[in-house]
Coordinates of C-alpha atoms and ligand atoms in Angstrom, one line a residue:
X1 CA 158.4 38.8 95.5
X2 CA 159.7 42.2 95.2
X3 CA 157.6 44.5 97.4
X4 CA 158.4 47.4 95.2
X5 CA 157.1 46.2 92.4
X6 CA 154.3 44.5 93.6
X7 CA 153.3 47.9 95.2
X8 CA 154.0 49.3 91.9
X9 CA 151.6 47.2 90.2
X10 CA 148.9 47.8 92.5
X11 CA 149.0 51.6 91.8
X12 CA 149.3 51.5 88.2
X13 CA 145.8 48.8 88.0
X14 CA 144.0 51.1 91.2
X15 CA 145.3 54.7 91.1
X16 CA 144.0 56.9 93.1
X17 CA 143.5 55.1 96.1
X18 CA 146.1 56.2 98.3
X19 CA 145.4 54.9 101.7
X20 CA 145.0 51.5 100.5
X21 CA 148.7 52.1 98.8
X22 CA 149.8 52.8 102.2
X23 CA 148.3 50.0 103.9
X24 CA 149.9 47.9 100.9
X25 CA 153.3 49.6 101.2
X26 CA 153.7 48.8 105.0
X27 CA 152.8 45.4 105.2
X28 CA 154.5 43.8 102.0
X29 CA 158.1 45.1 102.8
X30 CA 158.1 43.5 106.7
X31 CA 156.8 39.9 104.9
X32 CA 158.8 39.9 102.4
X33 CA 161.8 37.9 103.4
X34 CA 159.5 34.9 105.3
X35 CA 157.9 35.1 101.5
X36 CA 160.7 34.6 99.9
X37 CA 161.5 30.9 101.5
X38 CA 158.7 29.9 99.8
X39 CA 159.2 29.7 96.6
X40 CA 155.4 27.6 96.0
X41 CA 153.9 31.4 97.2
X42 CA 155.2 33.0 94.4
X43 CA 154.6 30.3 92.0
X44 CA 150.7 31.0 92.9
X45 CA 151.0 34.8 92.9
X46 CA 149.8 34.4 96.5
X47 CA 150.9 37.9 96.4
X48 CA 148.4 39.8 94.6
X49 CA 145.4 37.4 95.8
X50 CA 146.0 38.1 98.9
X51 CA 146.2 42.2 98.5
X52 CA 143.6 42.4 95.5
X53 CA 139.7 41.9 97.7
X54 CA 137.7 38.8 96.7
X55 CA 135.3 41.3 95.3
X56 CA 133.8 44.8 96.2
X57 CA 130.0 46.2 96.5
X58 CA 128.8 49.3 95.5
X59 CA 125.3 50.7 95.7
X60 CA 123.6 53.8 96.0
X61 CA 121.7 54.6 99.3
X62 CA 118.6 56.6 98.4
X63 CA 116.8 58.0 101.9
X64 CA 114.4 61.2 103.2
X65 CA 115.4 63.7 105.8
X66 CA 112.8 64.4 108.4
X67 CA 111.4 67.7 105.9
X68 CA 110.8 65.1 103.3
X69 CA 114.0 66.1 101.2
X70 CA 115.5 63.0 99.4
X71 CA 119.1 62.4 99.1
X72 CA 121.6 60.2 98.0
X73 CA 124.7 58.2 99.4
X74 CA 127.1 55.5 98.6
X75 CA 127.4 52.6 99.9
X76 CA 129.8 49.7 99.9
X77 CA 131.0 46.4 100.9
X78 CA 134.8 45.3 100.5
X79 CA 135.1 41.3 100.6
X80 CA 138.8 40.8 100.8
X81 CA 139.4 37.6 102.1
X82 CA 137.5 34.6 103.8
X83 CA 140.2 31.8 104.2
X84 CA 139.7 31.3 107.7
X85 CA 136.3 32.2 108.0
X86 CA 133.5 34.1 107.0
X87 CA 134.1 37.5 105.6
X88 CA 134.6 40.0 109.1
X89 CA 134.6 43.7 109.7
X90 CA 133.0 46.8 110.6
X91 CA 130.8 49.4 108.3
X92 CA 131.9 53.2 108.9
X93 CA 129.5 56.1 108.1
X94 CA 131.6 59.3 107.6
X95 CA 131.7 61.5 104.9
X96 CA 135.6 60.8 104.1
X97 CA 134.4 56.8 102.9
X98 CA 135.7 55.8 99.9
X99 CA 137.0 53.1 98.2
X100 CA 140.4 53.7 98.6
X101 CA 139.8 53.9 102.9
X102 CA 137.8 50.9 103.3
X103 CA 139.9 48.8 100.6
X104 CA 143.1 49.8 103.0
X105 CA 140.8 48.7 106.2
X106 CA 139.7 45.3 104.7
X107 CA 143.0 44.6 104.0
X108 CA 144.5 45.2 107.4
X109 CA 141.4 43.6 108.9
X110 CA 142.3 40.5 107.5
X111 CA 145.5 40.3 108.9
X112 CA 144.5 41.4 112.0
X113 CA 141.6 38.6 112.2
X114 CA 144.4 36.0 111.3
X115 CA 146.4 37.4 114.4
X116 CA 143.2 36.8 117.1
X117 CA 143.6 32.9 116.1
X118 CA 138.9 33.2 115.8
X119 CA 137.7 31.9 111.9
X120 CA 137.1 34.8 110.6
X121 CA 138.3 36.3 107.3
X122 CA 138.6 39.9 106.6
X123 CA 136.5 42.2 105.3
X124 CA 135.3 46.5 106.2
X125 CA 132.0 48.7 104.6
X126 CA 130.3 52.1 105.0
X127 CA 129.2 55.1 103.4
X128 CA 130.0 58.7 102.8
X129 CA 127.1 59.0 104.7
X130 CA 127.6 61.7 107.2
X131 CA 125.2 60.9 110.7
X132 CA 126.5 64.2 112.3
X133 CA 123.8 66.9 113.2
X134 CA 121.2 64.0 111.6
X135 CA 117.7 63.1 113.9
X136 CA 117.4 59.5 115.3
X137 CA 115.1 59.3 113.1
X138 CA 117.0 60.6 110.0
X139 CA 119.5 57.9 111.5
X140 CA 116.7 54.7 111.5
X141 CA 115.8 55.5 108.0
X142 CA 119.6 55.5 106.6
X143 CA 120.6 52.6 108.6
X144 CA 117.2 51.0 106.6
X145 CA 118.1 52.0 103.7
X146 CA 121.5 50.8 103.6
X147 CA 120.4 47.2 104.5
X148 CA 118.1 47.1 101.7
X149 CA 121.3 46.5 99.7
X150 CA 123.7 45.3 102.2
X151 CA 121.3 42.0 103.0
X152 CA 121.5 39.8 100.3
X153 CA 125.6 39.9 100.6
X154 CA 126.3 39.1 104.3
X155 CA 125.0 36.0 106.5
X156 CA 126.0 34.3 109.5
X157 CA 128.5 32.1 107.2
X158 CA 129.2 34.5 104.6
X159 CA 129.8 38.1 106.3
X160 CA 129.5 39.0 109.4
X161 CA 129.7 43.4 109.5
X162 CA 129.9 45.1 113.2
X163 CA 130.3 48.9 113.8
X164 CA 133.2 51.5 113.2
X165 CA 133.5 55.2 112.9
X166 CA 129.7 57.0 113.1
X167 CA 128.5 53.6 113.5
X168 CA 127.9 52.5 117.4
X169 CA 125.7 50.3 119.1
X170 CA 122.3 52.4 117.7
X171 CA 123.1 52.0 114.0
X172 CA 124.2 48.5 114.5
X173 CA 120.6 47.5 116.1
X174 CA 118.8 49.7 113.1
X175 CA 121.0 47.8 110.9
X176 CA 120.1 44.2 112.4
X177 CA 116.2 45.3 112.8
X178 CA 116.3 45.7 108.9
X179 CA 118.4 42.6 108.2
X180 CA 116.0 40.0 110.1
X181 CA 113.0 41.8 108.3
X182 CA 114.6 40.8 105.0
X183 CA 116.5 37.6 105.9
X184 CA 113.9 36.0 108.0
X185 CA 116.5 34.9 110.1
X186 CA 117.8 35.6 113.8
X187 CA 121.1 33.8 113.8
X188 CA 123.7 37.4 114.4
X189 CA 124.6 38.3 111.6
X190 CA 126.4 41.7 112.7
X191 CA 128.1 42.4 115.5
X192 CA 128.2 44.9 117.8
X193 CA 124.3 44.6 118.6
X194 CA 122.9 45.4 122.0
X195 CA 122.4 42.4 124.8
X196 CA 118.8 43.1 124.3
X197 CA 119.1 42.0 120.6
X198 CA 121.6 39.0 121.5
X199 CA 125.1 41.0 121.7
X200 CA 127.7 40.0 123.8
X201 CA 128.7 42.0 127.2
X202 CA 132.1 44.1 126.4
X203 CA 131.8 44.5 123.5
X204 CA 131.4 48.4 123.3
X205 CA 134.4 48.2 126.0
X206 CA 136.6 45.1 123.8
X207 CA 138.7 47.5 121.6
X208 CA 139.6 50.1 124.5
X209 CA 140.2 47.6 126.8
X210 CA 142.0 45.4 124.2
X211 CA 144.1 48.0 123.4
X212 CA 145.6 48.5 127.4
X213 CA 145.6 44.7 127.9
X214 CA 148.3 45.3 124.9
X215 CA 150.1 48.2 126.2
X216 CA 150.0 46.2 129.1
X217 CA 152.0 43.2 127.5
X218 CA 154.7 45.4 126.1
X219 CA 155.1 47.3 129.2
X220 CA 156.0 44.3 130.9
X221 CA 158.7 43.4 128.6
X222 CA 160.1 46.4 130.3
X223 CA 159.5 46.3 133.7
X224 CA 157.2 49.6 133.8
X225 CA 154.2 50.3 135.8
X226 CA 151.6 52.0 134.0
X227 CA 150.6 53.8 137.5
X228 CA 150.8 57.2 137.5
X229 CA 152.1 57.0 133.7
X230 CA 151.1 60.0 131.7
X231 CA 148.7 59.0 128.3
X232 CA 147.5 61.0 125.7
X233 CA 144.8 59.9 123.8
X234 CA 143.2 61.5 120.7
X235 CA 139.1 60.7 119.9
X236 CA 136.4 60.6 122.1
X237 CA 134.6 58.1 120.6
X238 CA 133.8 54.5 121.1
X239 CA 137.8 53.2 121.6
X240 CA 139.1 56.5 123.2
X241 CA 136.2 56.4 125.7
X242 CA 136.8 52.7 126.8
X243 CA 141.2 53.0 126.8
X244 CA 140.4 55.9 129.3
X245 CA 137.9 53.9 131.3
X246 CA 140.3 51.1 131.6
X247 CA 143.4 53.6 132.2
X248 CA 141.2 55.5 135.2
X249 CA 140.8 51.5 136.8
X250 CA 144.6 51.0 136.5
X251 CA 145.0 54.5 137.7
X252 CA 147.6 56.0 134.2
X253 CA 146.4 59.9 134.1
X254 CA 145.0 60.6 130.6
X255 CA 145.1 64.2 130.3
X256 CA 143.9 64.5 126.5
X257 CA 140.6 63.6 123.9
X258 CA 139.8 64.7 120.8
X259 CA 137.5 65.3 118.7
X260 CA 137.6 66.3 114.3
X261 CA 137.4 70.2 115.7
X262 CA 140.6 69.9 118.5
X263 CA 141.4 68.5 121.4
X264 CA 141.0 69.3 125.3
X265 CA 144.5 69.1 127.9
X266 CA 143.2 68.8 131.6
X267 CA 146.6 68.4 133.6
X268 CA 144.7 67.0 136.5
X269 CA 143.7 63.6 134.3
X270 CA 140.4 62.8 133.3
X271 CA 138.9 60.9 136.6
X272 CA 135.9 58.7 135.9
X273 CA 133.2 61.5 137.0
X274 CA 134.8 63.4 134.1
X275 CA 135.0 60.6 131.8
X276 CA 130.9 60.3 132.7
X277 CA 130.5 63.6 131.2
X278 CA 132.0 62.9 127.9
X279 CA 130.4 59.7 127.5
X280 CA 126.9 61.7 128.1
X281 CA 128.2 64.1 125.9
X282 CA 129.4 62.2 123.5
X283 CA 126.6 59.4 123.0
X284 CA 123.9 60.9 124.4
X285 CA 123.9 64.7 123.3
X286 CA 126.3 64.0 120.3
X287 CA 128.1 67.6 121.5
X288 CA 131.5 68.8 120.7
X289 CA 134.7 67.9 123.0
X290 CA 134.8 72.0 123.5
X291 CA 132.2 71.9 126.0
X292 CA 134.4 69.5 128.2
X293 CA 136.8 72.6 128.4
X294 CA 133.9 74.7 129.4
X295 CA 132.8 72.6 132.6
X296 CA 136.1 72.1 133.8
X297 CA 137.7 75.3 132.7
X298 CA 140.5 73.8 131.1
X299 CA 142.6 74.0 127.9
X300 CA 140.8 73.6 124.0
X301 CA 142.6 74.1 121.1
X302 CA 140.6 74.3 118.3
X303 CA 142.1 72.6 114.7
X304 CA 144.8 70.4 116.4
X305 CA 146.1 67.1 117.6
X306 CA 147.3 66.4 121.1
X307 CA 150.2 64.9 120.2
X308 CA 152.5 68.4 121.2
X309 CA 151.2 67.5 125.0
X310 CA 154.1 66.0 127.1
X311 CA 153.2 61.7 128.1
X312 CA 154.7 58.9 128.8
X313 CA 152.7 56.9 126.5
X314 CA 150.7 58.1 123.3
X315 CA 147.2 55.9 122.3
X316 CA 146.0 57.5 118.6
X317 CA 142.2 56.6 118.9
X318 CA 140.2 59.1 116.1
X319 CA 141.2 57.8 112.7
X320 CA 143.7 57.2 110.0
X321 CA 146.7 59.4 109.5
X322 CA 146.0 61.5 112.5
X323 CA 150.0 61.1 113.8
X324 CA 152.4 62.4 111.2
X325 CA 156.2 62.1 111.4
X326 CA 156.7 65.8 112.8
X327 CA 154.2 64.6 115.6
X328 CA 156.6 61.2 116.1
X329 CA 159.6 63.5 116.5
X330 CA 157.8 65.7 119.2
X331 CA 156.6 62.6 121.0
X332 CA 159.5 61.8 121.4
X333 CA 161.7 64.4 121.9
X334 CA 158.8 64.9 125.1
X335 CA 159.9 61.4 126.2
X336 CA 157.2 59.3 124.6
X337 CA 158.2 55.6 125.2
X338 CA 155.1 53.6 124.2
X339 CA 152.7 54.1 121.6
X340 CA 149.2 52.0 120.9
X341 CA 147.6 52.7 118.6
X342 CA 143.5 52.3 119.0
X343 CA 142.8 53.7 115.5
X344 CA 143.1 52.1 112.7
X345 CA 146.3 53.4 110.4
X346 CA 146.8 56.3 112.9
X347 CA 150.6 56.5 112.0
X348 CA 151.9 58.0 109.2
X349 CA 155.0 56.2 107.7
X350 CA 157.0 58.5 108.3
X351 CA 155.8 58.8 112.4
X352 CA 156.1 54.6 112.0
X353 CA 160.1 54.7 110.8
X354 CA 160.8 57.4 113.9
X355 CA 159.1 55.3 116.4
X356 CA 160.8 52.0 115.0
X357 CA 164.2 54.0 115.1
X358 CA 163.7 55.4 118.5
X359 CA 163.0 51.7 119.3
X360 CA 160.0 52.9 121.1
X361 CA 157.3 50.2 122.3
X362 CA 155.3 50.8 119.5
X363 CA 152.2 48.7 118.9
X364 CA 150.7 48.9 115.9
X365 CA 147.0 48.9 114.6
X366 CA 146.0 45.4 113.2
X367 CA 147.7 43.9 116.9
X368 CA 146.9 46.4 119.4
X369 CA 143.4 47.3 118.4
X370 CA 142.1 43.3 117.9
X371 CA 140.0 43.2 120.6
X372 CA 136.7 44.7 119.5
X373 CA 137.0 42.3 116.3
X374 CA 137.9 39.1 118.9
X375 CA 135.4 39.9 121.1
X376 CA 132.8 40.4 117.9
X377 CA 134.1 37.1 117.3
X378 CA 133.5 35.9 120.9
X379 CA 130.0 37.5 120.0
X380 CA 129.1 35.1 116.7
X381 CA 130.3 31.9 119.3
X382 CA 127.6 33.1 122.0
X383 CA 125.2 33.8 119.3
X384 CA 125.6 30.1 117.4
X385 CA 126.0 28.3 120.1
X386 CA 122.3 30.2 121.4
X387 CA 124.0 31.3 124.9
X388 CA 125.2 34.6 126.7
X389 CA 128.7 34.5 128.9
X390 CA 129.3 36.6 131.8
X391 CA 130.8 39.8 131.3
X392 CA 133.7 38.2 133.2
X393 CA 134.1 35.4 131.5
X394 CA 134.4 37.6 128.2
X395 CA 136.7 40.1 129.6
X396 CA 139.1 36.8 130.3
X397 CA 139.0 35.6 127.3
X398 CA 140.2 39.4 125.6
X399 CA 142.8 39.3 127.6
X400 CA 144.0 35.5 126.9
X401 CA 144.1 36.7 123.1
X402 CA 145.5 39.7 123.3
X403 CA 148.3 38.2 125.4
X404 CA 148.6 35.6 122.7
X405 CA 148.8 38.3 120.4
X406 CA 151.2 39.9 121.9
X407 CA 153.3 36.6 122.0
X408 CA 152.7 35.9 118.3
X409 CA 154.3 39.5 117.8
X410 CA 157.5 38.7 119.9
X411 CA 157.7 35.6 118.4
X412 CA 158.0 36.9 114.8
X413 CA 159.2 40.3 115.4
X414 CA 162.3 39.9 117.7
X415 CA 165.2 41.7 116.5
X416 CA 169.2 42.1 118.2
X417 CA 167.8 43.0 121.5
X418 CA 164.0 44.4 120.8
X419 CA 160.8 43.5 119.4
X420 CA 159.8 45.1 116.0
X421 CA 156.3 44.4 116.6
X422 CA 155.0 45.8 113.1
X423 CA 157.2 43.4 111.4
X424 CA 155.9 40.8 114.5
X425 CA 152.5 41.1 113.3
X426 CA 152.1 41.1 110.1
X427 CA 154.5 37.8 109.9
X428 CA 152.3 36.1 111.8
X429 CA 149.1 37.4 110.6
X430 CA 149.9 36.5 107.0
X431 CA 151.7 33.4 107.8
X432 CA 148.3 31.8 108.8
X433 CA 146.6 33.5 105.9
X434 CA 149.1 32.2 103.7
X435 CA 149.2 28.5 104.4
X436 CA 145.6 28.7 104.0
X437 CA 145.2 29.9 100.7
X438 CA 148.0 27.2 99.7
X439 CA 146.0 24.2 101.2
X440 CA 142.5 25.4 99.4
X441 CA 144.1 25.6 96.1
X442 CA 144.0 28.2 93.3
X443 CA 140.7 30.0 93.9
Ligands
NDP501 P1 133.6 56.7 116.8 O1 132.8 57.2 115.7 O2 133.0 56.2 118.0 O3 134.6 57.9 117.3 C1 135.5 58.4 116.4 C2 136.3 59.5 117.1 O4 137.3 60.0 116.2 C3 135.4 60.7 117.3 O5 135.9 61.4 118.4 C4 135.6 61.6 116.0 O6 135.3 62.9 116.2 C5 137.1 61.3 115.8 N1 137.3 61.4 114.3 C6 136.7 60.7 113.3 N2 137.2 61.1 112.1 C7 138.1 62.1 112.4 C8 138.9 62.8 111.5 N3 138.9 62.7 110.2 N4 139.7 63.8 112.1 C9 139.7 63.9 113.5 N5 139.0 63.2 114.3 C10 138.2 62.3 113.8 O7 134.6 55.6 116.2 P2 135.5 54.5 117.0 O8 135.9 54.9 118.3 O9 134.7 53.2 116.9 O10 136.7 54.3 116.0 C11 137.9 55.1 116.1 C12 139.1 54.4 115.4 O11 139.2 53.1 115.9 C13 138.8 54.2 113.9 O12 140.1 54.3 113.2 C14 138.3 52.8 113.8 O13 138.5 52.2 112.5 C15 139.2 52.1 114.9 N6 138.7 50.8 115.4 C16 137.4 50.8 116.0 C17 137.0 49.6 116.5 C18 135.7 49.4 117.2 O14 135.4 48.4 117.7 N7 134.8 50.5 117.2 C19 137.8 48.3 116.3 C20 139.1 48.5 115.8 C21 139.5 49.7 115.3 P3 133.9 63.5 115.6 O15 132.9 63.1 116.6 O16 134.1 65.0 115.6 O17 133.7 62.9 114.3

């Protein structure tokens, strides 16, 4: 294999879909030299099957506001790969969705669902629906109508969709309402769903709390205490709100959230009364991250990312792209010596190549953020096997894989005297992949 032209041949058959180029474009160059010792992977083209989705979904959405106007949205559903277990990944509802985004995020997804060591193959959905400003109503009617479609492609053995981006724990249960009406079945299928509706406890905390128990790991390779350790994160959403939570309990001072108008800098930290505001904020009166600067009369700056604040650590939470290569150098040049990353794809290249330079612990997306996908995984256990676990026992069992994670990464990304843990994860999450495709023949 020659990443280049692999990557070449990929944009010439699906121009136009630049994100998933990118996701592409940083994997295949980091697995290329493992590929290459086995000659039986190129033989089979394992290549291309493995970046090319099983198949893809597409319908239209058709639902009424609450003055009776009727609109249309797009949805989709992006199989990519089910070797090692049913088809897994979140739906996203923002009005960026396209092919191109959820292509790249099915992709990583099933890399990063090889590195939590659950069965579960890799798969992402959404629309360009956009839920901002909409009524809870408005919301319960999209959610419907988007399961109309969505139903007769997923199951409990066949695809298993949990939240993402404008998709929380209220979509998820409107989604799962629809899906038993139609399905006549009550066996989980979706993730994400409240304990009332059979969901598993930390779940809406797994990714946030994933994401220090990683930070965690690769601190220790180097002796540091995250106590009193400076963290910017950007988002205020779902991961941002549960990385500060956990940071507050370990007592790190995060001193920045975003949202997609700016960001807020409160040099005193955000303390957990604080982070109580935002959460109310946030998931309750859907407001804008401005307001936080209002109530505790601190810095907003409107159109920007935090990344220009000085930390010790950096945790990208919003979305994809939100951390470009000027950004990396300004991180650094502040003293930045940790970055992990909540988001999905938050890095730009170029902001990847200056942290790997800088030799910066830098943890990428498909390892760092695994553990709302494990514990969704956790989630499909509880729910087969008809049984709930204790929020502690959960919590235990996030941390177990994210520390086995974060030994697969060591394992296959040690380098003279450092760990390339980019390279360490995608080794090991297509390794497994890989042998798997091999042993179920050409399919
Ligand atoms: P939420 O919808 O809960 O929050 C998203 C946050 O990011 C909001 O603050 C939002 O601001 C901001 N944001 C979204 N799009 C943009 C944009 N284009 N520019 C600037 N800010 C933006 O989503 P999650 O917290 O669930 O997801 C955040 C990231 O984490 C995504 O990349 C997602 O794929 C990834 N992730 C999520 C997992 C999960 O379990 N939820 C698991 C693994 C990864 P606003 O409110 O203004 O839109």
């Amino acid at each position: 294999m020659k990443a280049n032209k692999v990557l070449d041949n990929l944009k010439r058959r699906f121009p136009n879909e630049p994100e998933y180029h990118q996701a592409v474009s940083e994997v295949l160059p980091t697995i290329e030299e493992v590929y290459n010792q086995h000659p039986e992977f190129e033989k089979s083209n394992l290549i291309e099957r493995l970046c090319i989705p099983d198949r893809i979904f597409s319908f239209r959405v058709t639902w009424v506001d609450d003055k009776g106007q009727v609109h249309t949205n797009m949805g989709y559903r992006v199989q990519h790969n089910n070797v090692i277990g049913p088809y897994k990944g979140g739906i996203r509802f923002h009005s960026s969705v396209n092919l191109s985004i959820l292509k790249f995020l099915a992709f990583e997804q099933t890399f990063k669902n090889s590195l939590t060591a659950l069965p579960m193959g890799g798969g992402k959905g959404g629309s360009d629906f956009n839920p901002k400003g909409k009524s809870n109503a408005e919301i319960m009617r999209f959610c419907q109508a988007f399961m109309m479609e969505l139903w007769r492609h997923i199951g409990p053995e066949t695809d298993v969709p949990a939240g993402d981006i404008g998709v929380g724990g209220r979509e998820v249960a409107y989604m799962y309402g629809m899906y038993k009406k139609l399905a006549r079945e009550n066996t989980g299928t979706l993730t994400g769903k409240g304990i009332e509706l059979g969901g598993s406890l930390i779940r809406p905390e797994a990714t946030g709390y994933g994401n220090v128990y990683f930070l965690l790991e690769m601190l220790k390779t180097r002796n540091i205490d995250i106590k009193g350790k400076v963290v910017t994160i950007s988002g205020s959403g779902n991961v941002a709100q549960y990385t500060t939570e956990k940071l507050i309990e370990l007592e790190a001072k995060v001193v920045t959230m975003s949202d997609s108008n700016g960001y807020i800098y409160d040099p005193e930290g955000i303390d957990r009364e604080k982070l109580n505001y935002i959460m109310e904020l946030k998931n309750l009166y859907r407001g804008r991250i401005s307001e936080y600067a209002e109530q505790y009369n601190c810095k907003y700056v409107e159109g920007a990312r935090p990344w220009g604040e000085k930390c010790d650590i950096a945790m990208p939470s919003a979305t994809q792209n939100e951390l470009t290569g000027e950004d990396a150098k300004t991180l650094l040049a502040n003293g930045c010596f940790a970055v992990s990353e909540g988001a999905n794809m938050p890095s730009t290249p170029e902001a990847i190549d200056a942290f790997l330079e800088a030799k910066i612990l830098y943890g990428p997306d498909k390892a760092a953020n695994a553990g709302g996908v494990s514990v969704s995984g956790l989630e499909m256990t509880q729910n087969s096997m008809k049984l709930s676990w204790s929020a502690e026992e959960v919590d235990e069992k996030l941390k177990s894989i994210m520390k086995s994670i974060h030994e697969q990464c060591v394992k296959y990304g040690q380098q003279e005297g450092w760990v390339n843990y980019v390279k360490g994860a995608n080794v090991a999450g297509f390794m497994k992949v890989a042998k798997g495709m091999m042993a179920q023949g050409i399919l």
